[in-house]
Structures are given as structure tokens and as C-alpha cells.
Amino acid sequence: MYLSSKASRARQREAQNARNNRAEIVKALSHGQITRRDLYKWGLFTAGGFLAWKNGLSPLARSAFGAIPTGTPRSPLFGAQKFTQRMPRLALQTPTPLTRDAAGNAVFPAALGERPAQRLSYHTNFSANPADPAFRNPLTGRGPIEGRPPGEVFAHQRWDEFFPKVGYVFSMGQIAPNTKFHPNFPAQNPNSVWSFGPGRFARGNAPPMLLKGRYGEPILTRVYNNLPLVREENGGFGRNEIQTHFHNAHNGAESDGAANVHHFPGTFYDYRWSTTLARRDKINTQATDRRASGPDGNGGLVNVAGDFRELQGTMWFHDHRFFFTAENVYKGNFAKINYYSGPDRGNEGLADGINLRLPSGQLLDWGNLDFDVNLIVSDAAFDPTGQLFFDIFNTDGFLGDVPLVNLAYAPFMEVLPRKYRFRILNACMSRFLQLAIASPANTPVPFKFIANDGNLVVNPITLTQLDHQGIAERYDIVVDFSAFQVGSRLKLVNLLRMRGDGRGPTNTLTLAQALAGDPNDPVVGPVLEFRVVGSVPSVDVPGATQFSTSPDLSQVPAVLTEQIPVVTPVRTRMVEFGRAGNGDSRNPATGQCTPDCPETAVFPWTIKINGQEAHSMNANRISLLIPKPGEIEHWTYVNGGGGWDHPIHLHFEEGVTINRGSGSIPATERLVRKDVWRLRAGGQVTFQVQFGEYGGSYVNHCHNTVHEDFAMLMRIQLLTGVAGSPQTAVTPTPNPTPDGVVFTTPEILPEGDPRV
Ligand SMILES: [Cu+2]
């Protein structure tokens, strides 16, 4: 639909007015000047709790005329053109070595001035000595210094076995001065973007961080909350309480970052990222299989126990504060982490019969990044002054109109005419992507698909365009630029049109159509330009140069791993993700959520187990219970309908994708391990999964983070068989407060508990 410019201007004005009104209400709510009850009284909520749809009357109704970005006028670009800034590589962080003291603590180098990391949280010390200032939040004088809950339940599981060898100290804080998404854009205000920065008192980093982990080298990551103490100082969105989820590493629940353990400004949380290889208690327990290993830094390998078919590669970590995840992640609370292993070494030259020699580089023993590139693709929206904008009233899905790669607006990247590996993450809130590569002649460039959600596929799959890519899905591909001469320019192109209401994708454009752009959605079309050049500076060894004349030693072998067989399961489960209406996140007696939710929150999104009653998120309710490790189950996720597509994420374990009911299943999913499954409109998916090694409280949820916040999320409880461990029983629910954690006893849905 093309509008006359006069009508178009009027509609833009209306959308801007609606947004200004919303902004006023958000401010008034955050300052306590109006309440949720007022909003009901004014008719802005219906009896059912939904936002009233009175377009033009209600400041909470979305304008029909600003479909993308969702509900607001177009973002200003300040004259910025695409492909006029260099794509930033992610900010690689270097860990510090840790040592073990006589008490069994992990000790940081003295120069950092950090207290040692303990198996038990410092909250335990605080609870024993509340008057001792050494264990109190230094910013407020209230509550514990560490957000990790006290006692054995939140002690690091298998601490000695996976004793951390290296450590990081990060802050989550206001963005560093003069941070811009493009040189033409204004600098972001300190509270417009919040992200990780290195060190205790750091400002946030842009571009996002990258960590390199390796099997056999457990990591201790200390995250300080350096956000403003005053909740209202958030630039209009974002909550100053955080918990860091490592998506989707195999860690104890105390370090999963999604066990209702958010922490407050002034405090830290010690996460132990164990690098545990799944099935270590069941398969290859003596660590004799060389494929189950990590690089030793000197061309050799350190064997680890576990199943090499479960090695993980491309992962990320991000905020998981229940009810505020979308706001916080969009605001910048995320980073990437690659795990390296014997087969997936990040060294293309080293030939030892184990290393696959995938494109990466060879200047370093492992983890070369020269030809192994992380691409974080996301969409954003900006207010008229150019500050990052988010619509906190939208419960359906938020689509931005500015494409970002590694948080830079439509950048370019220089590449050599050789093979590259790209690790592509969809870090949008609600937008699905579908990417292809256009040659200089605007024809599709074939590439090889090698990993899905960080799991190598058995055989590389040649494609000319990717499948839909839902939020949090990671696709690793290898692109060979050797057919293109120096001077050539190629494009990474998004082919997928979205419904403006966030419901899901509509249709895939042809490459030619997408290259022409979509007047209704600037995130359809090219988002990144590749420029083929004769030399590039090395990322791995600063000061070194990589030349196009050097031989490309990298390979993409025909076999990357082995298939995990699908077997008869011990039990099956059915989980339906839908829109059943009024969720039950609020306690009817108190009106409060667990944990606390926004005053205005309503809960259209719900989950049903085995066809029983629909529920929305409550951290004190267990929806699925896994009675013991090692039992193989088949789960079917069903879409409750309504034309919505939901990318559903299971924490902690991957599943082997078996089928999509009667629907077709692409080669990139058939028998492939994943941790996020798009349900497709009206669709379903069945996968095989088993749990092991760790226990406690995890979650399963929609990764359209807007749906997640309103509150399409449920708790999973894993019981272990480890004698004496608290995780042999259902663990109590931690409830974080500024004065410390209070535990409550969770309810368990009988339909989710096989012991019943
Ligand atoms: Cu969803």
C-alpha cells in the first residue's frame, strides 16, 4: 500500500502522538503516580486483562500506521547510508588464570583485588554474619554481596571435579560514552544501552563481547551488577536486576542463570561454566575417546569424559530476569561464547586425525577467529532523538526497523577470496530471519550448513538460502569467496517478511525481490556487505596481516560427527504453547507475580502439559519434573494456534529432532540436535532428550522474548541420583530481595510429574 505523502505524514504524526502518550504513562507508572487499577478504570485494559484496542483513542493501542517498527513511527537514520561503516568484530575477552587455595576456593590474581570464588555463595557467609560489612552489598548496606542464594542448594555442583581453571570479571553497566550504532547516529545516553564491560567498575561494551571456552577448562565468571540503583533510571525500559543465562551450556542449575536468581545493583554473582560434556556419567566415562576432548594449547588434546556427539560450539549468554528479559536483552545484555573441542578446534592447519580443520585460521593453536566470524543479527528502533526505543506495552512481539550486525547499522566486512565460517545468531526480540548471500551479479551464492544451535550436523548441507531462523537460533555456515575477484561485493540478505503484529513470518521473497527492498520493512533486504580484498589485518595476532595469496588450508569434511540414534523412549510428554487468555502468573490473593512483574503486565501466553490446564509463568511452580538422569524421553511441542510462530527454547539439554508431525522437516533439522525449535503456525515438533550430570531448577520457554516476558515460560525440575546432593529432591524456590534470598516450597503440577 502506497500512501500520498500528506496522508503518510498525518499517519506518522498519529503514531508519534500515540508513542508520546505511552511514554508519559510509562514514566508515571514507574514513578508510582498511577497504578494498574487506574488503567483499568480508564478502560485501557479490558475485563480480561488485555490492552484495549481503540486505535486513535487509547495511547496503549498500537497505531495501525506504523506497523514496522511495531506500533511506532519510523526510526530516524540521520542520513546514514547502508554499508558505510566497517563491521566491528566482537570484543574478545581474555580470561585470567585461577589457582586453588587450601580452603578449596578459586583465587583470582592479586592484582584484580577480587575475593576468591567459593563453592558456597557469599550469601551463606552473609546469612551467618549479617552484621559483617565484608559480606554486605557495599552500595546499599543491605543484603548479601553475592546474589547466588545461600546454602548447599546453590553450591556449585561437582565443584572439585570441574574446578574452575580460568576466570572473568565482568560488569553489567551503563554503556560507555560516545557509543553509536553508526557514526551518523547520536551517541547513546548511558541508560539507553546497558551491556557487559570487562572488570569490576566497567561501563558497558559495544560491540558485544566474545569469549572462547574449551572443553576441559572450566570457567568462573563473576558478573557485577553496576546498573543504576534507582529503578526509574532506565531510559524508559529495562530492569536493573539481572541473571545471566548461558544459552545453552551444560551447567548446574545454580549457574544456568534462570533459576529465579536475579541480583541487585552493587552485588555480584559467581557462575561456574563447567565445560561439562554431556553423558559423562554414561558414555566414555574413562575419557578414552580422543574425539571427546579440548585443545591443550600446544597442538595436543586433553581428553574429557562424555559423548563427543554432544560437543557444543556456538553459544551465547544473555539476561534472563523473568518478566523483563526482552527489555534487558534488547538493551544490550548479551554476549557470545564459542566452545572449542578436539574436532572443532578453531585451527584449520593442524592435522591430527581428530581436528576437522574447519575455516578459522592457524596463527593460534586453537580458537582462531581470522576466518571464523561471529555475526549477531538483530533489529532495533530509535526514538526521534536517536535513542534506543522499546515499547513495553506490546505483549505480542516487537519488530525494529533498523538492521544491526554486531550492533552496527548495516555494516560492511572485508574478506579474502577463500573459505569463511560464519556463526550467525538471531538476537532479535520477535523477528524471524531468513538469510541468503547475493553474488555481485545478484545471484544466490551456495554455502554449506555445518551446525545448528551450536551442534555439528553429521554431513554438511549445501544450501542457497537458510531456513527460517527464530530468535536465539544459531546457524553456522561456510561460505567460499574464492570464486570472486578482489574488488567484488556480495551481500548478506534477509528474505523474510514478517507480519507487522509480530505473529510470525508471512512469506519468503526471492533474492531479487529482497535486494530491491521492502518499503514497509527496512529490515528486509541486504543487512551486511562483504568486500573481497587482497589482505586483511589479523584478528588473532594483532599487527600480522593475512593475504589472499596464502593457501586456504581449511576443509569442510563430508562427515562432521556421528548420528545419535533415536530409540524407544522411557516416556513421552506433550507440551502445548498457546494463547489461552488469562494466564495465572498473579497470585489471586495478592495480585503479585513470582518474581515481581510489571504493574501493567497481562498474560495472554500460556503452556499446557499433556492436555491439562493452561498456565503462565510462576517461578514457584514446577511444570515438568525429570525423576532421574539418563532416561530417554520423547517430547512433542505443539503450537496452540492463532497463526503465531513460537521459537521454543529448552535450557541445559539439546534434543535430537525427530519429526514435525505430518509437516515437512528440512535437512537442517532432521535428526539434528537443537535447543530452539520454531513451532511454525499450527505446527508441532517431536524430539528425543535425556538429562544428566546436574540437577535443580531450569526453564523451558518461548524465545520470542516478548512472549517470554508475558509469560510463556515454565519451570523444569531435574532430580539427580547423586547421593547426598540436594538435587536428589525438589529444590526450594529462591525469591531474591534486596535484603537477601527467601526460600519457598514449590507446587508441582501432577501432569508434569511422572512419579504421580
Ligand atoms: Cu512465542
Coordinates of N, CA and C in Angstrom, one line a residue, residues 375-570:
L375 N 28.5 -13.4 13.7 CA 27.6 -12.4 13.2 C 26.3 -12.4 14.1
I376 N 26.1 -11.4 14.8 CA 24.9 -11.2 15.6 C 24.0 -10.3 14.8
V377 N 22.9 -10.9 14.3 CA 21.9 -10.1 13.5 C 20.7 -9.7 14.4
S378 N 20.4 -8.4 14.5 CA 19.3 -8.0 15.3 C 18.6 -6.8 14.6
D379 N 17.4 -6.5 15.2 CA 16.7 -5.3 14.7 C 16.5 -4.3 15.9
A380 N 16.4 -3.1 15.6 CA 16.3 -2.1 16.6 C 15.3 -1.0 16.2
A381 N 14.9 -0.2 17.1 CA 14.1 1.0 16.8 C 14.6 2.2 17.6
F382 N 14.5 3.4 17.1 CA 15.1 4.6 17.8 C 14.0 5.6 17.9
D383 N 14.0 6.4 19.0 CA 13.1 7.5 19.1 C 13.5 8.7 18.2
P384 N 12.7 9.7 18.2 CA 13.1 10.8 17.3 C 14.4 11.5 17.6
T385 N 14.9 11.3 18.8 CA 16.3 11.9 19.1 C 17.4 10.9 18.8
G386 N 17.0 9.7 18.4 CA 18.1 8.7 18.0 C 18.4 7.8 19.2
Q387 N 17.7 7.8 20.3 CA 18.0 6.9 21.4 C 17.2 5.6 21.2
L388 N 17.8 4.5 21.7 CA 17.2 3.2 21.5 C 15.8 3.2 22.2
F389 N 14.9 2.6 21.5 CA 13.5 2.7 21.9 C 12.9 1.3 22.0
F390 N 12.0 1.1 23.0 CA 11.3 -0.2 23.1 C 9.9 0.0 23.6
D391 N 9.0 -0.7 23.1 CA 7.6 -0.5 23.5 C 7.2 -1.5 24.6
I392 N 7.2 -1.1 25.8 CA 7.0 -2.1 26.9 C 5.5 -2.6 27.0
F393 N 4.6 -1.9 26.3 CA 3.2 -2.3 26.4 C 2.8 -3.4 25.4
N394 N 3.7 -3.7 24.5 CA 3.4 -4.6 23.5 C 3.6 -6.1 24.0
T395 N 2.5 -6.9 24.0 CA 2.7 -8.2 24.5 C 2.8 -9.2 23.4
D396 N 2.7 -8.8 22.1 CA 2.7 -9.7 21.0 C 4.1 -9.9 20.4
G397 N 4.8 -8.9 20.2 CA 6.1 -9.0 19.6 C 6.6 -7.7 19.1
F398 N 7.9 -7.4 19.2 CA 8.4 -6.1 18.9 C 9.4 -6.2 17.7
L399 N 9.0 -5.5 16.6 CA 9.9 -5.6 15.4 C 10.5 -4.2 15.3
G400 N 11.8 -4.2 15.1 CA 12.5 -2.9 14.8 C 12.6 -2.7 13.3
D401 N 13.0 -1.5 13.0 CA 13.2 -1.1 11.5 C 14.6 -0.8 11.1
V402 N 15.5 -1.1 12.0 CA 16.9 -0.8 11.7 C 17.7 -2.1 11.9
P403 N 18.3 -2.6 10.8 CA 19.0 -3.8 10.9 C 20.4 -3.6 11.4
L404 N 20.8 -4.4 12.4 CA 22.1 -4.3 13.0 C 22.9 -5.6 12.8
V405 N 24.2 -5.5 12.6 CA 25.0 -6.7 12.7 C 26.1 -6.4 13.7
N406 N 26.3 -7.2 14.7 CA 27.2 -6.9 15.8 C 26.9 -5.5 16.4
L407 N 25.7 -5.1 16.4 CA 25.2 -3.8 16.9 C 25.7 -2.6 16.1
A408 N 26.0 -2.9 14.8 CA 26.3 -1.8 13.9 C 25.3 -1.8 12.8
Y409 N 24.8 -0.6 12.4 CA 23.8 -0.5 11.4 C 24.4 -0.9 10.0
A410 N 23.8 -1.9 9.4 CA 24.2 -2.4 8.1 C 25.6 -2.1 7.7
P411 N 26.6 -2.8 8.3 CA 28.0 -2.5 8.0 C 28.5 -3.3 6.8
F412 N 29.8 -3.1 6.5 CA 30.5 -3.9 5.5 C 31.6 -4.6 6.2
M413 N 32.0 -5.8 5.6 CA 33.1 -6.5 6.2 C 34.1 -6.9 5.0
E414 N 35.4 -6.7 5.2 CA 36.3 -7.1 4.2 C 36.7 -8.6 4.4
V415 N 36.7 -9.3 3.3 CA 37.0 -10.8 3.3 C 38.1 -11.1 2.3
L416 N 38.8 -12.1 2.5 CA 39.8 -12.6 1.5 C 39.0 -13.6 0.6
P417 N 39.5 -13.8 -0.6 CA 38.8 -14.8 -1.5 C 39.2 -16.2 -1.1
R418 N 38.5 -16.7 -0.1 CA 38.8 -18.0 0.5 C 37.5 -18.4 1.3
K419 N 37.6 -19.6 2.0 CA 36.5 -20.0 2.8 C 36.5 -19.3 4.2
Y420 N 35.3 -19.0 4.6 CA 35.0 -18.4 5.9 C 33.9 -19.2 6.6
R421 N 34.0 -19.3 7.9 CA 32.9 -19.8 8.7 C 32.2 -18.6 9.3
F422 N 30.9 -18.6 9.2 CA 30.1 -17.6 9.9 C 29.2 -18.3 11.0
R423 N 29.2 -17.7 12.2 CA 28.4 -18.2 13.2 C 27.3 -17.2 13.4
I424 N 26.1 -17.5 12.9 CA 25.0 -16.4 12.8 C 24.0 -16.7 13.9
L425 N 23.9 -15.6 14.7 CA 22.9 -15.6 15.8 C 21.8 -14.7 15.5
N426 N 20.5 -15.1 15.6 CA 19.4 -14.2 15.6 C 19.2 -13.7 17.0
A427 N 19.5 -12.4 17.2 CA 19.4 -11.8 18.5 C 18.2 -10.7 18.5
C428 N 17.3 -10.9 17.6 CA 16.1 -10.0 17.6 C 15.2 -10.4 18.8
M429 N 14.2 -9.5 19.1 CA 13.2 -9.8 20.1 C 12.2 -10.7 19.6
S430 N 11.6 -10.4 18.4 CA 10.5 -11.1 17.9 C 10.6 -11.4 16.4
R431 N 11.6 -11.0 15.7 CA 11.7 -11.1 14.3 C 12.4 -12.4 13.9
F432 N 11.8 -13.2 13.0 CA 12.4 -14.3 12.4 C 13.2 -13.8 11.2
L433 N 14.3 -14.5 10.9 CA 15.2 -14.1 9.8 C 15.2 -15.3 8.8
Q434 N 15.5 -14.9 7.6 CA 15.9 -16.0 6.6 C 17.0 -15.4 5.7
L435 N 18.2 -15.9 5.8 CA 19.3 -15.3 5.1 C 19.8 -16.0 3.9
A436 N 20.3 -15.2 3.0 CA 20.9 -15.7 1.8 C 22.1 -14.8 1.4
I437 N 22.9 -15.3 0.5 CA 24.0 -14.4 0.1 C 23.9 -14.1 -1.4
A438 N 24.0 -12.8 -1.7 CA 23.9 -12.4 -3.1 C 25.3 -12.2 -3.7
S439 N 25.5 -12.7 -4.9 CA 26.8 -12.5 -5.6 C 26.8 -11.1 -6.1
P440 N 27.9 -10.6 -6.7 CA 28.0 -9.3 -7.4 C 26.9 -9.2 -8.5
A441 N 26.6 -10.4 -9.1 CA 25.6 -10.4 -10.1 C 24.1 -10.6 -9.6
N442 N 24.0 -10.5 -8.2 CA 22.8 -10.6 -7.5 C 22.1 -12.0 -7.7
T443 N 23.0 -13.0 -7.9 CA 22.5 -14.4 -7.9 C 22.9 -15.1 -6.6
P444 N 22.1 -16.1 -6.2 CA 22.4 -16.8 -4.9 C 23.7 -17.5 -4.9
V445 N 24.5 -17.3 -3.8 CA 25.7 -18.0 -3.6 C 25.5 -19.2 -2.7
P446 N 25.8 -20.4 -3.3 CA 25.7 -21.6 -2.4 C 26.7 -21.6 -1.2
F447 N 26.3 -22.2 -0.1 CA 27.1 -22.3 1.0 C 26.8 -23.6 1.7
K448 N 27.7 -23.9 2.7 CA 27.5 -25.2 3.4 C 27.0 -24.9 4.8
F449 N 26.0 -25.6 5.2 CA 25.4 -25.5 6.6 C 26.1 -26.6 7.4
I450 N 26.8 -26.2 8.5 CA 27.6 -27.2 9.3 C 27.1 -27.4 10.7
A451 N 26.4 -26.4 11.3 CA 25.9 -26.6 12.6 C 24.6 -25.9 12.9
N452 N 23.8 -26.5 13.8 CA 22.5 -25.9 14.1 C 22.5 -25.7 15.7
D453 N 22.3 -24.5 16.1 CA 22.3 -24.2 17.6 C 23.6 -24.7 18.2
G454 N 24.7 -24.6 17.5 CA 26.0 -25.0 18.1 C 26.3 -26.5 18.0
N455 N 25.5 -27.2 17.4 CA 25.7 -28.7 17.2 C 26.0 -29.0 15.8
L456 N 27.2 -29.6 15.6 CA 27.6 -30.0 14.2 C 26.6 -31.0 13.6
V457 N 26.2 -30.8 12.4 CA 25.4 -31.8 11.7 C 26.3 -32.9 11.2
V458 N 25.7 -34.1 11.0 CA 26.5 -35.3 10.6 C 27.2 -35.0 9.3
N459 N 26.4 -34.5 8.3 CA 27.0 -34.2 7.0 C 26.7 -32.8 6.6
P460 N 27.6 -32.0 6.1 CA 27.3 -30.6 5.7 C 26.2 -30.6 4.7
I461 N 25.4 -29.6 4.7 CA 24.2 -29.5 3.8 C 24.4 -28.2 2.9
T462 N 24.4 -28.5 1.6 CA 24.6 -27.3 0.7 C 23.3 -26.6 0.5
L463 N 23.3 -25.3 0.7 CA 22.1 -24.5 0.6 C 22.3 -23.2 -0.2
T464 N 21.3 -22.6 -0.8 CA 21.4 -21.3 -1.3 C 20.7 -20.3 -0.5
Q465 N 19.9 -20.7 0.4 CA 19.3 -19.8 1.4 C 19.0 -20.7 2.7
L466 N 19.2 -20.0 3.9 CA 18.9 -20.7 5.1 C 17.4 -20.9 5.3
D467 N 17.1 -21.8 6.2 CA 15.7 -21.9 6.7 C 15.3 -20.7 7.5
H468 N 14.1 -20.6 7.9 CA 13.7 -19.5 8.9 C 14.7 -19.7 10.1
Q469 N 15.0 -18.6 10.7 CA 15.9 -18.6 11.8 C 15.2 -17.8 12.9
G470 N 14.7 -18.5 13.9 CA 14.0 -17.9 15.0 C 14.9 -17.2 16.0
I471 N 14.4 -16.5 16.9 CA 15.2 -15.8 17.9 C 16.0 -16.8 18.7
A472 N 17.3 -16.5 18.9 CA 18.2 -17.4 19.7 C 18.7 -18.6 18.9
E473 N 18.2 -18.9 17.7 CA 18.8 -20.0 16.9 C 20.1 -19.5 16.4
R474 N 21.1 -20.5 16.3 CA 22.4 -20.2 15.8 C 22.6 -21.1 14.6
Y475 N 22.9 -20.6 13.4 CA 23.3 -21.3 12.3 C 24.7 -21.1 11.9
D476 N 25.5 -22.1 11.8 CA 26.9 -22.0 11.3 C 27.0 -22.4 9.9
I477 N 27.6 -21.5 9.1 CA 27.7 -21.8 7.6 C 29.1 -21.6 7.2
V478 N 29.5 -22.2 6.1 CA 30.8 -22.0 5.5 C 30.6 -21.4 4.1
V479 N 31.1 -20.3 3.8 CA 31.0 -19.6 2.5 C 32.3 -19.5 1.9
D480 N 32.4 -19.9 0.6 CA 33.7 -19.9 -0.1 C 33.6 -18.7 -1.1
F481 N 34.5 -17.7 -0.8 CA 34.6 -16.5 -1.6 C 35.6 -16.6 -2.7
S482 N 36.2 -17.8 -2.9 CA 37.4 -17.9 -3.8 C 37.0 -17.7 -5.2
A483 N 35.7 -17.8 -5.6 CA 35.3 -17.6 -6.9 C 35.2 -16.2 -7.3
F484 N 35.4 -15.3 -6.3 CA 35.2 -13.9 -6.5 C 36.5 -13.1 -6.5
Q485 N 36.6 -12.2 -7.5 CA 37.9 -11.5 -7.6 C 37.9 -10.4 -6.5
V486 N 39.1 -10.0 -6.2 CA 39.3 -8.9 -5.3 C 38.6 -7.7 -6.0
G487 N 37.9 -7.0 -5.1 CA 37.0 -5.8 -5.6 C 35.6 -6.2 -5.7
S488 N 35.3 -7.5 -5.6 CA 33.8 -7.9 -5.7 C 33.1 -7.6 -4.4
R489 N 31.8 -7.3 -4.5 CA 31.0 -7.0 -3.4 C 29.8 -8.0 -3.4
L490 N 29.6 -8.6 -2.2 CA 28.5 -9.6 -2.0 C 27.6 -9.0 -0.9
K491 N 26.4 -9.6 -0.8 CA 25.5 -9.1 0.3 C 25.0 -10.3 1.1
L492 N 24.8 -10.1 2.4 CA 24.0 -10.9 3.2 C 22.6 -10.3 3.3
V493 N 21.6 -11.1 2.8 CA 20.3 -10.6 2.5 C 19.2 -11.3 3.4
N494 N 18.4 -10.5 4.0 CA 17.2 -11.1 4.7 C 16.0 -11.2 3.8
L495 N 15.5 -12.4 3.5 CA 14.5 -12.6 2.6 C 13.1 -12.7 3.2
L496 N 13.0 -12.6 4.5 CA 11.8 -13.0 5.2 C 10.9 -11.8 5.6
R497 N 9.7 -11.8 5.1 CA 8.8 -10.7 5.6 C 8.0 -11.2 6.8
M498 N 7.8 -10.2 7.7 CA 7.1 -10.5 8.9 C 5.7 -9.9 8.9
R499 N 4.8 -10.5 9.6 CA 3.5 -9.7 9.9 C 3.9 -8.6 10.9
G500 N 3.3 -7.4 10.6 CA 3.6 -6.3 11.4 C 3.2 -6.5 12.9
D501 N 2.3 -7.4 13.2 CA 1.8 -7.6 14.5 C 2.7 -8.5 15.3
G502 N 3.7 -9.0 14.7 CA 4.7 -9.8 15.4 C 4.3 -11.3 15.4
R503 N 3.2 -11.7 14.7 CA 2.7 -13.0 14.8 C 3.7 -14.0 14.2
G504 N 4.4 -13.6 13.3 CA 5.4 -14.6 12.7 C 5.7 -14.1 11.2
P505 N 6.4 -15.0 10.5 CA 6.7 -14.7 9.1 C 5.5 -14.7 8.2
T506 N 5.5 -14.0 7.1 CA 4.5 -14.1 6.1 C 5.0 -14.9 5.0
N507 N 6.0 -14.4 4.2 CA 6.5 -15.1 3.1 C 7.9 -14.8 2.8
T508 N 8.6 -15.7 2.1 CA 10.0 -15.5 1.7 C 10.0 -14.9 0.3
L509 N 10.7 -13.8 0.3 CA 10.9 -13.1 -1.0 C 12.0 -13.8 -1.8
T510 N 12.0 -13.6 -3.1 CA 13.1 -14.1 -3.9 C 14.3 -13.2 -3.6
L511 N 15.4 -13.6 -4.0 CA 16.6 -12.8 -3.7 C 16.5 -11.4 -4.4
A512 N 16.0 -11.5 -5.7 CA 15.9 -10.2 -6.4 C 14.9 -9.3 -5.7
Q513 N 13.7 -9.8 -5.3 CA 12.8 -9.0 -4.6 C 13.3 -8.4 -3.3
A514 N 14.0 -9.3 -2.6 CA 14.6 -8.8 -1.3 C 15.7 -7.7 -1.5
L515 N 16.5 -7.9 -2.5 CA 17.5 -6.9 -2.8 C 16.9 -5.6 -3.2
A516 N 15.7 -5.6 -3.8 CA 15.0 -4.3 -4.1 C 14.5 -3.6 -2.9
G517 N 14.4 -4.4 -1.8 CA 13.9 -3.8 -0.5 C 12.4 -3.8 -0.4
D518 N 11.9 -3.7 0.8 CA 10.5 -3.7 1.1 C 10.2 -2.3 1.7
P519 N 9.3 -1.5 1.1 CA 9.0 -0.2 1.6 C 8.4 -0.2 3.0
N520 N 7.8 -1.4 3.3 CA 7.1 -1.5 4.6 C 8.0 -2.0 5.7
D521 N 9.2 -2.5 5.4 CA 10.0 -3.1 6.4 C 11.5 -3.0 6.0
P522 N 12.2 -2.0 6.5 CA 13.6 -1.8 6.1 C 14.6 -2.9 6.6
V523 N 14.1 -3.9 7.4 CA 15.0 -5.0 7.8 C 14.9 -6.1 6.8
V524 N 14.0 -6.1 5.8 CA 14.0 -7.0 4.7 C 15.0 -6.4 3.7
G525 N 15.9 -7.3 3.1 CA 16.8 -6.8 2.2 C 18.3 -7.0 2.7
P526 N 19.2 -6.4 2.1 CA 20.6 -6.6 2.5 C 20.9 -6.0 3.8
V527 N 21.6 -6.7 4.7 CA 22.0 -6.2 6.0 C 23.5 -6.1 6.2
L528 N 24.2 -6.7 5.4 CA 25.7 -6.7 5.5 C 26.3 -6.9 4.1
E529 N 27.4 -6.1 3.9 CA 28.1 -6.3 2.6 C 29.5 -6.9 2.8
F530 N 29.8 -7.9 2.0 CA 31.1 -8.5 2.0 C 31.9 -7.9 0.9
R531 N 33.1 -7.3 1.2 CA 34.0 -6.8 0.2 C 35.2 -7.6 0.1
V532 N 35.4 -8.2 -1.1 CA 36.6 -9.1 -1.3 C 37.8 -8.3 -1.5
V533 N 38.9 -8.5 -0.7 CA 40.1 -7.7 -0.7 C 41.3 -8.6 -0.8
G534 N 42.5 -8.0 -1.0 CA 43.7 -8.8 -1.1 C 44.4 -9.1 0.2
S535 N 44.1 -8.3 1.2 CA 44.7 -8.5 2.5 C 43.8 -8.0 3.6
V536 N 43.9 -8.6 4.8 CA 43.1 -8.1 5.9 C 44.1 -8.2 7.1
P537 N 43.9 -7.3 8.1 CA 44.7 -7.4 9.3 C 44.2 -8.6 10.1
S538 N 45.1 -9.3 10.7 CA 44.8 -10.5 11.5 C 44.0 -10.0 12.8
V539 N 43.0 -10.8 13.1 CA 42.3 -10.6 14.4 C 43.1 -11.3 15.5
D540 N 43.7 -12.5 15.1 CA 44.2 -13.4 16.1 C 45.6 -12.9 16.6
V541 N 46.4 -12.3 15.7 CA 47.7 -11.8 16.1 C 47.7 -10.3 15.6
P542 N 47.4 -9.4 16.5 CA 47.4 -8.0 16.1 C 48.8 -7.6 15.5
G543 N 48.7 -6.9 14.4 CA 50.0 -6.5 13.7 C 50.3 -7.4 12.6
A544 N 49.8 -8.6 12.6 CA 50.0 -9.5 11.4 C 49.0 -9.3 10.4
T545 N 49.3 -9.7 9.1 CA 48.4 -9.5 8.0 C 48.1 -10.8 7.3
Q546 N 46.9 -11.0 6.9 CA 46.5 -12.2 6.2 C 46.4 -11.8 4.7
F547 N 47.0 -12.6 3.8 CA 46.9 -12.2 2.4 C 46.1 -13.2 1.6
S548 N 45.5 -12.7 0.5 CA 44.8 -13.6 -0.4 C 45.6 -14.6 -1.1
T549 N 46.9 -14.4 -1.1 CA 47.8 -15.3 -1.8 C 48.2 -16.5 -1.0
S550 N 47.9 -16.4 0.3 CA 48.2 -17.6 1.2 C 47.3 -18.7 0.9
P551 N 47.8 -20.0 0.9 CA 46.9 -21.1 0.7 C 45.8 -21.2 1.7
D552 N 44.6 -21.6 1.3 CA 43.5 -21.8 2.2 C 43.5 -23.3 2.6
L553 N 44.0 -23.6 3.8 CA 44.2 -25.0 4.3 C 42.9 -25.6 4.9
S554 N 41.9 -24.7 5.0 CA 40.7 -25.2 5.7 C 39.9 -26.3 4.9
Q555 N 39.2 -27.1 5.6 CA 38.4 -28.1 5.0 C 37.0 -28.1 5.5
V556 N 36.1 -28.7 4.7 CA 34.7 -29.0 5.2 C 34.5 -30.5 4.9
P557 N 34.9 -31.3 5.9 CA 34.8 -32.8 5.6 C 33.4 -33.2 5.4
A558 N 33.2 -34.3 4.7 CA 31.9 -34.8 4.3 C 31.2 -35.4 5.6
V559 N 32.0 -35.8 6.6 CA 31.4 -36.2 7.9 C 32.0 -35.4 9.0
L560 N 31.1 -34.8 9.8 CA 31.5 -33.9 10.8 C 31.3 -34.5 12.2
T561 N 30.4 -35.4 12.4 CA 30.1 -36.1 13.6 C 29.4 -37.4 13.3
E562 N 28.9 -38.1 14.4 CA 28.1 -39.3 14.2 C 26.7 -39.1 14.7
Q563 N 25.8 -39.8 14.1 CA 24.3 -39.6 14.5 C 24.0 -40.3 15.8
I564 N 23.3 -39.6 16.7 CA 22.8 -40.2 17.9 C 21.5 -40.9 17.5
P565 N 21.4 -42.3 17.7 CA 20.2 -43.0 17.3 C 19.0 -42.6 18.1
V566 N 17.8 -42.7 17.4 CA 16.5 -42.5 18.0 C 16.0 -43.8 18.5
V567 N 15.7 -43.9 19.8 CA 15.3 -45.2 20.4 C 13.9 -45.1 21.0
T568 N 13.4 -46.2 21.5 CA 12.1 -46.2 22.2 C 12.3 -45.5 23.5
P569 N 11.5 -44.5 23.8 CA 11.7 -43.8 25.0 C 11.1 -44.4 26.2
V570 N 11.6 -44.0 27.4 CA 11.0 -44.4 28.7 C 9.6 -43.8 28.8

